[in-house]
Amino acid sequence: LFALHADRRRSVGSLTKIMTAVIIAESHGMDELVTIPKGIEKTSGSTMDLPPGAHFTIGDLLSALLIPSANDAAETLARFHSGSREAFVAEMNSRAQMLGLRNTSFANPSGLDDVSQWSTARDISRLASYALRSPEIRSRMSTPHMVIQSTEGEKFVLDHTHELLGKNGAVVAGKTGTTGDYRDAWFAG
C-alpha cells in the first residue's frame, strides 16, 4: 500500500467519534436508556437539537453519533458513560494507548478543533479497522439513513454525512471528518 505523510499529526474532526463509539459500544447495551442532559443545547458544531430531558436508547444515540455525526449525541454519551466530559476524554486517551495509537490525543468526544486533539492517518486507519469489527459500529457506519425516536415519541431523521455511502458500491462503511483547522477532510472505513 502507498502512504504519504501517514504519521503527520493533523486535526481529525468528527473521526474522533469513532473512539467515542468504541468506548460506548464496548461498555453498554444498545437498549439502555439515556436522558438528554440539561445544557446540551449549547453544544456547538453539527447537532441534532436533541431535547433536554428526552430519553433515547444507547443504540439510537450511537446512530446519531455515527450517521449524521451529531456533536450533541457525542456529548450526551460521554456524560452518560463517565459523568463528565473530562473523565470521558481521559478514558479516550487511555484507550488510544491500549490500541497502540501512539500519535493520537483527544480533547473532546465530538472532534471539535482543539490544540490538544490530533492524530495521524496511520492511527485513524488502525482505529477504524478496530472499530469496524464491532457489529454495532459497522452497521451504523454502513447505514445511509434511518429514523430514531425518543421514548416520548419525537422522531429524528438521520442522513449519513458520507455522500458516497451506498452509491454504486463505492463505499460500504465509513465516517467523515471535516475540520476547519487545516481545511482537511478525512474519510475512514
mmCIF file of C-alpha atoms in Angstrom:
data_model
loop_
_atom_site.group_PDB
_atom_site.id
_atom_site.type_symbol
_atom_site.label_atom_id
_atom_site.label_comp_id
_atom_site.label_asym_id
_atom_site.label_seq_id
_atom_site.Cartn_x
_atom_site.Cartn_y
_atom_site.Cartn_z
ATOM 1 C CA LEU A 1 0.000 0.000 0.000
ATOM 2 C CA PHE A 2 1.080 3.552 -0.704
ATOM 3 C CA ALA A 3 1.265 6.034 2.158
ATOM 4 C CA LEU A 4 2.015 9.743 2.068
ATOM 5 C CA HIS A 5 2.572 11.607 5.345
ATOM 6 C CA ALA A 6 0.911 8.734 7.228
ATOM 7 C CA ASP A 7 2.470 9.817 10.516
ATOM 8 C CA ARG A 8 1.929 13.572 10.225
ATOM 9 C CA ARG A 9 -0.225 14.901 13.053
ATOM 10 C CA ARG A 10 -3.416 16.637 11.995
ATOM 11 C CA SER A 11 -6.756 17.671 13.405
ATOM 12 C CA VAL A 12 -9.163 14.793 12.880
ATOM 13 C CA GLY A 13 -12.573 16.395 13.145
ATOM 14 C CA SER A 14 -15.502 14.055 13.579
ATOM 15 C CA LEU A 15 -13.356 10.952 13.069
ATOM 16 C CA THR A 16 -12.899 11.432 16.819
ATOM 17 C CA LYS A 17 -16.393 9.986 17.144
ATOM 18 C CA ILE A 18 -15.039 6.573 16.144
ATOM 19 C CA MET A 19 -13.246 6.371 19.507
ATOM 20 C CA THR A 20 -16.351 7.652 21.280
ATOM 21 C CA ALA A 21 -18.334 4.883 19.563
ATOM 22 C CA VAL A 22 -15.781 2.196 20.512
ATOM 23 C CA ILE A 23 -15.979 3.074 24.197
ATOM 24 C CA ILE A 24 -19.779 3.235 24.212
ATOM 25 C CA ALA A 25 -20.348 0.076 22.142
ATOM 26 C CA GLU A 26 -17.932 -1.953 24.281
ATOM 27 C CA SER A 27 -19.404 -0.713 27.571
ATOM 28 C CA HIS A 28 -23.169 -0.527 27.156
ATOM 29 C CA GLY A 29 -26.178 -2.434 25.921
ATOM 30 C CA MET A 30 -27.899 -0.840 22.954
ATOM 31 C CA ASP A 31 -31.256 -0.806 24.785
ATOM 32 C CA GLU A 32 -30.029 1.189 27.806
ATOM 33 C CA LEU A 33 -31.960 4.432 28.164
ATOM 34 C CA VAL A 34 -30.171 7.769 28.334
ATOM 35 C CA THR A 35 -31.650 11.101 29.414
ATOM 36 C CA ILE A 36 -30.516 14.046 27.316
ATOM 37 C CA PRO A 37 -28.821 16.375 29.833
ATOM 38 C CA LYS A 38 -29.661 19.988 30.544
ATOM 39 C CA GLY A 39 -27.408 22.431 28.725
ATOM 40 C CA ILE A 40 -26.822 20.097 25.765
ATOM 41 C CA GLU A 41 -28.476 22.667 23.505
ATOM 42 C CA LYS A 42 -25.335 24.810 23.916
ATOM 43 C CA THR A 43 -23.252 22.209 22.055
ATOM 44 C CA SER A 44 -21.534 23.741 19.044
ATOM 45 C CA GLY A 45 -20.920 22.340 15.589
ATOM 46 C CA SER A 46 -23.076 19.719 13.926
ATOM 47 C CA THR A 47 -26.042 18.863 16.170
ATOM 48 C CA MET A 48 -29.487 17.267 16.002
ATOM 49 C CA ASP A 49 -31.016 19.608 18.578
ATOM 50 C CA LEU A 50 -31.633 16.748 20.992
ATOM 51 C CA PRO A 51 -34.212 17.970 23.524
ATOM 52 C CA PRO A 52 -33.002 18.075 27.159
ATOM 53 C CA GLY A 53 -34.971 15.652 29.324
ATOM 54 C CA ALA A 54 -35.895 13.366 26.409
ATOM 55 C CA HIS A 55 -34.939 9.694 26.559
ATOM 56 C CA PHE A 56 -33.172 7.717 23.840
ATOM 57 C CA THR A 57 -31.565 4.304 23.744
ATOM 58 C CA ILE A 58 -27.790 3.994 23.580
ATOM 59 C CA GLY A 59 -28.295 2.402 20.149
ATOM 60 C CA ASP A 60 -30.215 5.400 18.832
ATOM 61 C CA LEU A 61 -27.637 7.854 20.190
ATOM 62 C CA LEU A 62 -24.849 5.738 18.702
ATOM 63 C CA SER A 63 -26.684 6.031 15.371
ATOM 64 C CA ALA A 64 -26.936 9.813 15.819
ATOM 65 C CA LEU A 65 -23.212 9.870 16.586
ATOM 66 C CA LEU A 66 -22.125 7.877 13.524
ATOM 67 C CA ILE A 67 -24.689 8.653 10.821
ATOM 68 C CA PRO A 68 -25.261 12.459 10.866
ATOM 69 C CA SER A 69 -22.254 12.997 13.180
ATOM 70 C CA ALA A 70 -24.208 14.794 15.910
ATOM 71 C CA ASN A 71 -21.996 16.542 18.456
ATOM 72 C CA ASP A 72 -24.839 16.696 20.979
ATOM 73 C CA ALA A 73 -25.089 12.883 20.799
ATOM 74 C CA ALA A 74 -21.318 12.651 21.444
ATOM 75 C CA GLU A 75 -21.525 14.942 24.477
ATOM 76 C CA THR A 76 -24.605 13.141 25.826
ATOM 77 C CA LEU A 77 -22.977 9.714 25.522
ATOM 78 C CA ALA A 78 -19.748 10.951 27.104
ATOM 79 C CA ARG A 79 -21.534 12.435 30.112
ATOM 80 C CA PHE A 80 -23.754 9.368 30.485
ATOM 81 C CA HIS A 81 -20.809 6.979 30.377
ATOM 82 C CA SER A 82 -18.296 8.838 32.541
ATOM 83 C CA GLY A 83 -20.224 11.532 34.405
ATOM 84 C CA SER A 84 -18.225 14.318 32.775
ATOM 85 C CA ARG A 85 -16.575 15.235 29.518
ATOM 86 C CA GLU A 86 -13.153 15.359 31.204
ATOM 87 C CA ALA A 87 -13.438 11.824 32.590
ATOM 88 C CA PHE A 88 -14.567 10.526 29.210
ATOM 89 C CA VAL A 89 -11.667 12.226 27.400
ATOM 90 C CA ALA A 90 -9.245 10.635 29.886
ATOM 91 C CA GLU A 91 -10.736 7.244 29.018
ATOM 92 C CA MET A 92 -10.461 8.010 25.288
ATOM 93 C CA ASN A 93 -6.750 8.749 25.652
ATOM 94 C CA SER A 94 -6.183 5.656 27.785
ATOM 95 C CA ARG A 95 -7.994 3.513 25.243
ATOM 96 C CA ALA A 96 -5.945 5.040 22.410
ATOM 97 C CA GLN A 97 -2.758 3.954 24.175
ATOM 98 C CA MET A 98 -4.177 0.440 24.737
ATOM 99 C CA LEU A 99 -4.900 0.206 20.996
ATOM 100 C CA GLY A 100 -1.365 1.291 20.126
ATOM 101 C CA LEU A 101 -2.370 4.691 18.760
ATOM 102 C CA ARG A 102 0.897 6.398 19.683
ATOM 103 C CA ASN A 103 0.310 9.587 17.666
ATOM 104 C CA THR A 104 -3.197 10.361 18.879
ATOM 105 C CA SER A 105 -4.505 12.746 21.522
ATOM 106 C CA PHE A 106 -8.137 13.514 22.315
ATOM 107 C CA ALA A 107 -9.538 16.659 23.958
ATOM 108 C CA ASN A 108 -13.299 16.164 23.425
ATOM 109 C CA PRO A 109 -15.696 13.367 22.357
ATOM 110 C CA SER A 110 -17.003 15.071 19.197
ATOM 111 C CA GLY A 111 -13.954 16.219 17.260
ATOM 112 C CA LEU A 112 -14.183 19.981 17.587
ATOM 113 C CA ASP A 113 -10.794 21.551 16.853
ATOM 114 C CA ASP A 114 -8.512 21.818 19.864
ATOM 115 C CA VAL A 115 -4.731 22.166 20.056
ATOM 116 C CA SER A 116 -4.695 19.039 22.262
ATOM 117 C CA GLN A 117 -6.667 16.931 19.772
ATOM 118 C CA TRP A 118 -4.859 15.329 16.835
ATOM 119 C CA SER A 119 -3.984 12.057 15.196
ATOM 120 C CA THR A 120 -2.328 10.633 12.102
ATOM 121 C CA ALA A 121 -3.665 8.834 9.059
ATOM 122 C CA ARG A 122 -1.942 5.650 10.255
ATOM 123 C CA ASP A 123 -3.555 5.808 13.709
ATOM 124 C CA ILE A 124 -7.011 6.647 12.316
ATOM 125 C CA SER A 125 -6.690 3.711 9.930
ATOM 126 C CA ARG A 126 -5.904 1.415 12.865
ATOM 127 C CA LEU A 127 -8.773 2.824 14.907
ATOM 128 C CA ALA A 128 -11.270 2.487 12.040
ATOM 129 C CA SER A 129 -10.129 -1.078 11.346
ATOM 130 C CA TYR A 130 -10.611 -1.967 15.005
ATOM 131 C CA ALA A 131 -13.988 -0.215 15.250
ATOM 132 C CA LEU A 132 -15.378 -1.912 12.133
ATOM 133 C CA ARG A 133 -15.003 -5.278 13.885
ATOM 134 C CA SER A 134 -17.905 -4.250 16.123
ATOM 135 C CA PRO A 135 -21.252 -5.165 14.533
ATOM 136 C CA GLU A 136 -22.924 -2.239 16.343
ATOM 137 C CA ILE A 137 -20.463 0.261 14.899
ATOM 138 C CA ARG A 138 -20.119 -1.332 11.463
ATOM 139 C CA SER A 139 -23.885 -1.458 10.909
ATOM 140 C CA ARG A 140 -24.239 2.234 11.699
ATOM 141 C CA MET A 141 -21.243 3.289 9.632
ATOM 142 C CA SER A 142 -22.837 1.474 6.668
ATOM 143 C CA THR A 143 -26.359 2.898 7.046
ATOM 144 C CA PRO A 144 -27.132 5.792 4.653
ATOM 145 C CA HIS A 145 -30.219 6.950 6.578
ATOM 146 C CA MET A 146 -32.634 5.928 9.300
ATOM 147 C CA VAL A 147 -35.167 7.333 11.765
ATOM 148 C CA ILE A 148 -34.760 7.284 15.535
ATOM 149 C CA GLN A 149 -37.381 8.141 18.129
ATOM 150 C CA SER A 150 -37.293 9.278 21.741
ATOM 151 C CA THR A 151 -39.403 7.357 24.249
ATOM 152 C CA GLU A 152 -41.583 10.475 24.271
ATOM 153 C CA GLY A 153 -42.351 9.910 20.573
ATOM 154 C CA GLU A 154 -40.280 12.644 18.891
ATOM 155 C CA LYS A 155 -38.756 11.367 15.636
ATOM 156 C CA PHE A 156 -35.434 12.365 14.089
ATOM 157 C CA VAL A 157 -34.332 11.593 10.529
ATOM 158 C CA LEU A 158 -30.651 10.655 10.276
ATOM 159 C CA ASP A 159 -28.786 11.087 6.988
ATOM 160 C CA HIS A 160 -25.189 9.908 6.704
ATOM 161 C CA THR A 161 -22.512 12.559 6.197
ATOM 162 C CA HIS A 162 -20.606 10.306 3.785
ATOM 163 C CA GLU A 163 -22.087 11.220 0.383
ATOM 164 C CA LEU A 164 -20.740 8.130 -1.416
ATOM 165 C CA LEU A 165 -22.093 5.613 1.098
ATOM 166 C CA GLY A 166 -24.213 3.010 -0.644
ATOM 167 C CA LYS A 167 -23.839 4.546 -4.110
ATOM 168 C CA ASN A 168 -22.615 2.071 -6.732
ATOM 169 C CA GLY A 169 -20.882 0.057 -4.008
ATOM 170 C CA ALA A 170 -18.102 2.667 -3.859
ATOM 171 C CA VAL A 171 -18.166 2.928 -0.062
ATOM 172 C CA VAL A 172 -19.685 0.199 2.097
ATOM 173 C CA ALA A 173 -18.974 1.761 5.512
ATOM 174 C CA GLY A 174 -17.380 4.966 6.657
ATOM 175 C CA LYS A 175 -17.228 8.085 8.750
ATOM 176 C CA THR A 176 -16.305 11.561 7.593
ATOM 177 C CA GLY A 177 -14.241 14.069 9.496
ATOM 178 C CA THR A 178 -14.026 17.673 8.438
ATOM 179 C CA THR A 179 -12.091 20.313 10.292
ATOM 180 C CA GLY A 180 -11.601 23.998 9.714
ATOM 181 C CA ASP A 181 -8.248 23.867 11.483
ATOM 182 C CA TYR A 182 -6.306 22.641 8.463
ATOM 183 C CA ARG A 183 -9.145 22.656 5.932
ATOM 184 C CA ASP A 184 -8.677 18.913 5.676
ATOM 185 C CA ALA A 185 -11.414 16.395 5.003
ATOM 186 C CA TRP A 186 -10.795 12.816 6.080
ATOM 187 C CA PHE A 187 -12.587 9.601 5.337
ATOM 188 C CA ALA A 188 -12.179 6.414 7.343
ATOM 189 C CA GLY A 189 -13.604 2.993 6.903
#
